[in-house]
Short mmCIF file of C-alpha atoms in Angstrom, two decimals:
data_model
loop_
_atom_site.label_atom_id
_atom_site.label_comp_id
_atom_site.label_asym_id
_atom_site.label_seq_id
_atom_site.Cartn_x
_atom_site.Cartn_y
_atom_site.Cartn_z
CA MET A 825 106.49 30.38 17.35
CA PRO A 826 107.69 30.98 13.75
CA LYS A 827 109.00 27.40 13.58
CA THR A 828 105.56 26.04 14.49
CA ARG A 829 103.88 28.24 11.90
CA SER A 830 106.27 27.02 9.18
CA TYR A 831 105.66 23.39 10.14
CA THR A 832 101.89 23.93 10.12
CA ASN A 833 102.02 25.70 6.75
CA SER A 834 104.11 22.87 5.32
CA ARG A 835 101.69 20.22 6.60
CA THR A 836 98.73 22.18 5.27
CA PHE A 837 100.40 22.53 1.87
CA ASP A 838 101.14 18.77 1.81
CA LEU A 839 97.51 17.97 2.65
CA ILE A 840 96.19 20.29 -0.06
CA LEU A 841 98.65 18.98 -2.65
CA THR A 842 97.79 15.35 -1.86
CA ALA A 843 94.05 16.11 -2.09
CA MET A 844 94.58 17.81 -5.44
CA LEU A 845 96.54 14.83 -6.77
CA ILE A 846 93.77 12.48 -5.62
CA ALA A 847 91.23 14.67 -7.42
CA LEU A 848 93.36 14.77 -10.58
CA VAL A 849 93.66 10.99 -10.67
CA PHE A 850 89.93 10.60 -10.09
CA VAL A 851 88.94 13.13 -12.77
CA SER A 852 91.49 11.73 -15.23
CA THR A 853 90.04 8.28 -14.74
CA LEU A 854 86.44 9.47 -14.96
CA VAL A 855 86.60 11.90 -17.89
CA LEU A 856 88.18 9.72 -20.53
CA ASN A 857 87.82 6.01 -20.11
CA ILE A 858 87.28 3.45 -22.81
CA ARG A 859 85.95 0.04 -21.93
CA LEU A 860 87.90 -2.58 -23.81
CA PRO A 861 85.99 -5.27 -25.69
CA ILE A 862 88.27 -8.02 -24.38
CA ALA A 863 86.15 -10.68 -22.68
CA ALA A 864 83.62 -9.81 -20.00
CA ASN A 865 86.04 -8.06 -17.67
CA GLY A 866 88.46 -6.62 -20.21
CA GLY A 867 88.89 -3.48 -18.17
CA LEU A 868 89.30 0.16 -19.05
CA VAL A 869 91.87 2.35 -20.68
CA HIS A 870 91.88 5.73 -18.98
CA LEU A 871 94.13 8.68 -18.25
CA GLY A 872 94.15 7.92 -14.52
CA THR A 873 97.15 5.65 -14.92
CA ALA A 874 99.13 8.45 -16.58
CA MET A 875 98.18 10.82 -13.76
CA LEU A 876 99.19 8.19 -11.18
CA PHE A 877 102.60 7.89 -12.84
CA ILE A 878 103.00 11.68 -13.04
CA ALA A 879 102.05 12.15 -9.38
CA SER A 880 104.53 9.47 -8.30
CA ILE A 881 107.39 10.75 -10.45
CA VAL A 882 106.93 14.44 -9.69
CA PHE A 883 105.91 14.25 -6.01
CA GLY A 884 107.29 10.94 -4.72
CA PRO A 885 106.06 7.60 -3.41
CA LYS A 886 103.69 8.66 -0.63
CA LYS A 887 101.72 11.17 -2.64
CA GLY A 888 101.73 8.86 -5.68
CA ALA A 889 100.43 5.94 -3.62
CA LEU A 890 97.67 8.01 -2.02
CA ALA A 891 96.68 9.65 -5.30
CA GLY A 892 96.43 6.31 -7.12
CA ALA A 893 94.77 4.33 -4.35
CA ILE A 894 92.18 6.89 -3.31
CA GLY A 895 91.61 8.54 -6.71
CA MET A 896 90.98 5.32 -8.61
CA GLY A 897 89.25 3.72 -5.63
CA ILE A 898 86.70 6.56 -5.60
CA PHE A 899 86.27 6.17 -9.35
CA ASP A 900 85.37 2.51 -8.83
CA LEU A 901 82.87 3.45 -6.13
CA VAL A 902 81.00 6.04 -8.21
CA SER A 903 81.05 4.41 -11.63
CA GLY A 904 79.67 0.92 -11.25
CA TRP A 905 82.88 -0.92 -10.40
CA THR A 906 82.15 -0.89 -6.67
CA LEU A 907 83.27 -4.48 -6.07
CA TRP A 908 86.69 -3.57 -7.43
CA ALA A 909 87.30 -0.54 -5.17
CA PRO A 910 89.24 -2.36 -2.39
CA PHE A 911 91.34 -4.23 -4.96
CA THR A 912 92.02 -1.03 -6.88
CA PHE A 913 93.01 0.68 -3.64
CA VAL A 914 95.67 -1.96 -3.01
CA ALA A 915 96.84 -2.43 -6.62
CA ARG A 916 97.10 1.26 -7.48
CA GLY A 917 98.46 2.24 -4.10
CA LEU A 918 101.29 -0.26 -4.50
CA GLN A 919 101.85 0.81 -8.08
CA GLY A 920 102.11 4.49 -7.14
CA TYR A 921 104.43 3.72 -4.24
CA ILE A 922 106.74 1.56 -6.36
CA VAL A 923 106.97 4.15 -9.14
CA GLY A 924 107.70 6.95 -6.70
CA LYS A 925 110.17 4.91 -4.63
CA ILE A 926 112.25 3.97 -7.67
CA ALA A 927 111.97 7.39 -9.36
CA TRP A 928 113.02 9.11 -6.13
CA SER A 929 115.70 6.59 -5.10
CA PHE A 930 119.25 7.75 -4.36
CA GLY A 931 118.21 11.42 -4.31
CA ARG A 932 117.00 11.48 -7.93
CA LYS A 933 113.62 13.05 -7.05
CA GLY A 934 112.15 11.92 -10.37
CA ASN A 935 114.77 13.68 -12.49
CA SER A 936 116.09 10.62 -14.34
CA ILE A 937 114.11 9.67 -17.43
CA ALA A 938 115.68 6.21 -17.45
CA PHE A 939 114.77 5.51 -13.83
CA ASN A 940 111.28 6.95 -14.30
CA LEU A 941 110.72 4.60 -17.22
CA LEU A 942 112.20 1.69 -15.28
CA ALA A 943 109.96 2.54 -12.31
CA THR A 944 106.78 2.52 -14.37
CA ILE A 945 107.72 -0.73 -16.09
CA ILE A 946 108.60 -2.47 -12.80
CA SER A 947 105.26 -1.39 -11.29
CA ILE A 948 103.20 -3.10 -14.00
CA PRO A 949 103.70 -6.75 -12.93
CA VAL A 950 102.81 -5.81 -9.35
CA MET A 951 99.53 -4.21 -10.45
CA LEU A 952 98.79 -7.15 -12.76
CA GLY A 953 99.54 -9.62 -9.98
CA VAL A 954 97.25 -7.93 -7.45
CA TYR A 955 94.37 -7.76 -9.93
CA TYR A 956 95.01 -11.34 -11.06
CA ILE A 957 94.83 -12.68 -7.49
CA CYS A 958 91.72 -10.62 -6.77
CA GLU A 959 90.02 -11.88 -9.92
CA ARG A 960 91.01 -15.42 -8.98
CA VAL A 961 89.20 -14.96 -5.68
CA LEU A 962 86.16 -13.33 -7.31
CA TYR A 963 85.75 -15.74 -10.22
CA GLY A 964 87.11 -18.93 -8.66
CA SER A 965 89.25 -19.63 -11.69
CA TRP A 966 92.90 -19.31 -12.61
CA ILE A 967 92.03 -18.94 -16.31
CA ILE A 968 89.35 -16.21 -16.40
CA PRO A 969 91.64 -13.53 -14.89
CA LEU A 970 94.06 -13.99 -17.79
CA THR A 971 91.59 -12.19 -20.07
CA SER A 972 92.07 -8.88 -18.23
CA ILE A 973 95.86 -8.85 -18.55
CA PRO A 974 96.03 -7.48 -22.16
CA GLY A 975 93.73 -4.58 -21.28
CA ASN A 976 95.71 -3.73 -18.17
CA ILE A 977 98.95 -3.79 -20.17
CA VAL A 978 97.46 -1.45 -22.79
CA GLN A 979 96.29 0.89 -20.02
CA ASN A 980 99.77 1.00 -18.47
CA VAL A 981 101.55 1.49 -21.80
CA VAL A 982 99.26 4.42 -22.62
CA GLY A 983 99.98 5.80 -19.16
CA ILE A 984 103.74 5.53 -19.69
CA ILE A 985 103.57 7.14 -23.13
CA ILE A 986 101.79 10.15 -21.62
CA ALA A 987 103.46 10.33 -18.20
CA ILE A 988 107.15 10.24 -19.09
CA PRO A 989 107.17 13.29 -21.40
CA VAL A 990 104.75 15.23 -19.17
CA SER A 991 106.90 14.50 -16.11
CA VAL A 992 110.01 15.71 -17.96
CA LEU A 993 108.23 18.96 -18.82
CA LEU A 994 106.89 19.45 -15.29
CA LYS A 995 110.33 18.86 -13.79
CA LYS A 996 111.62 21.80 -15.88
CA VAL A 997 109.09 24.15 -14.27
CA PRO A 998 110.71 25.88 -11.27
CA VAL A 999 107.72 25.20 -8.99
CA PHE A 1000 108.21 21.43 -9.35
CA LYS A 1001 112.00 21.35 -8.86
#
């Protein structure tokens, strides 16, 4: 019986933690977002990307993927970007998974600054590619989607600048080790 209780408590804790990460990504995206004046669909710069990176580095690929996909997907649904929600779900889910997978590879568990930085950088072309293909489908052009790339790069760079130092600090806290 004690083994079952421990397993149940662990699963419950995982569920609560994942839900909290989803909420943090959503709120971070919602609270501070700046629409970029780059073309019609220039995109947003928001803190959700930083929180996605932090969740993936500190808690691993599964929680990072769920936090990014669901958190930013919900943001799209409630803030006028409804058409983008399924694309965001895929793009940000993949991005969170890639960051977490690389940051946690070979038993690192997000403790290597170099691999965390590498992970975030490697995830950017994947996110850009997913959004580019989706915009190609939506706009019927290979050229129009190019206008959103600078804004998405800015958003990711801001996310990296915030996430790497915050992740280093969080990894020093005993609760997150």
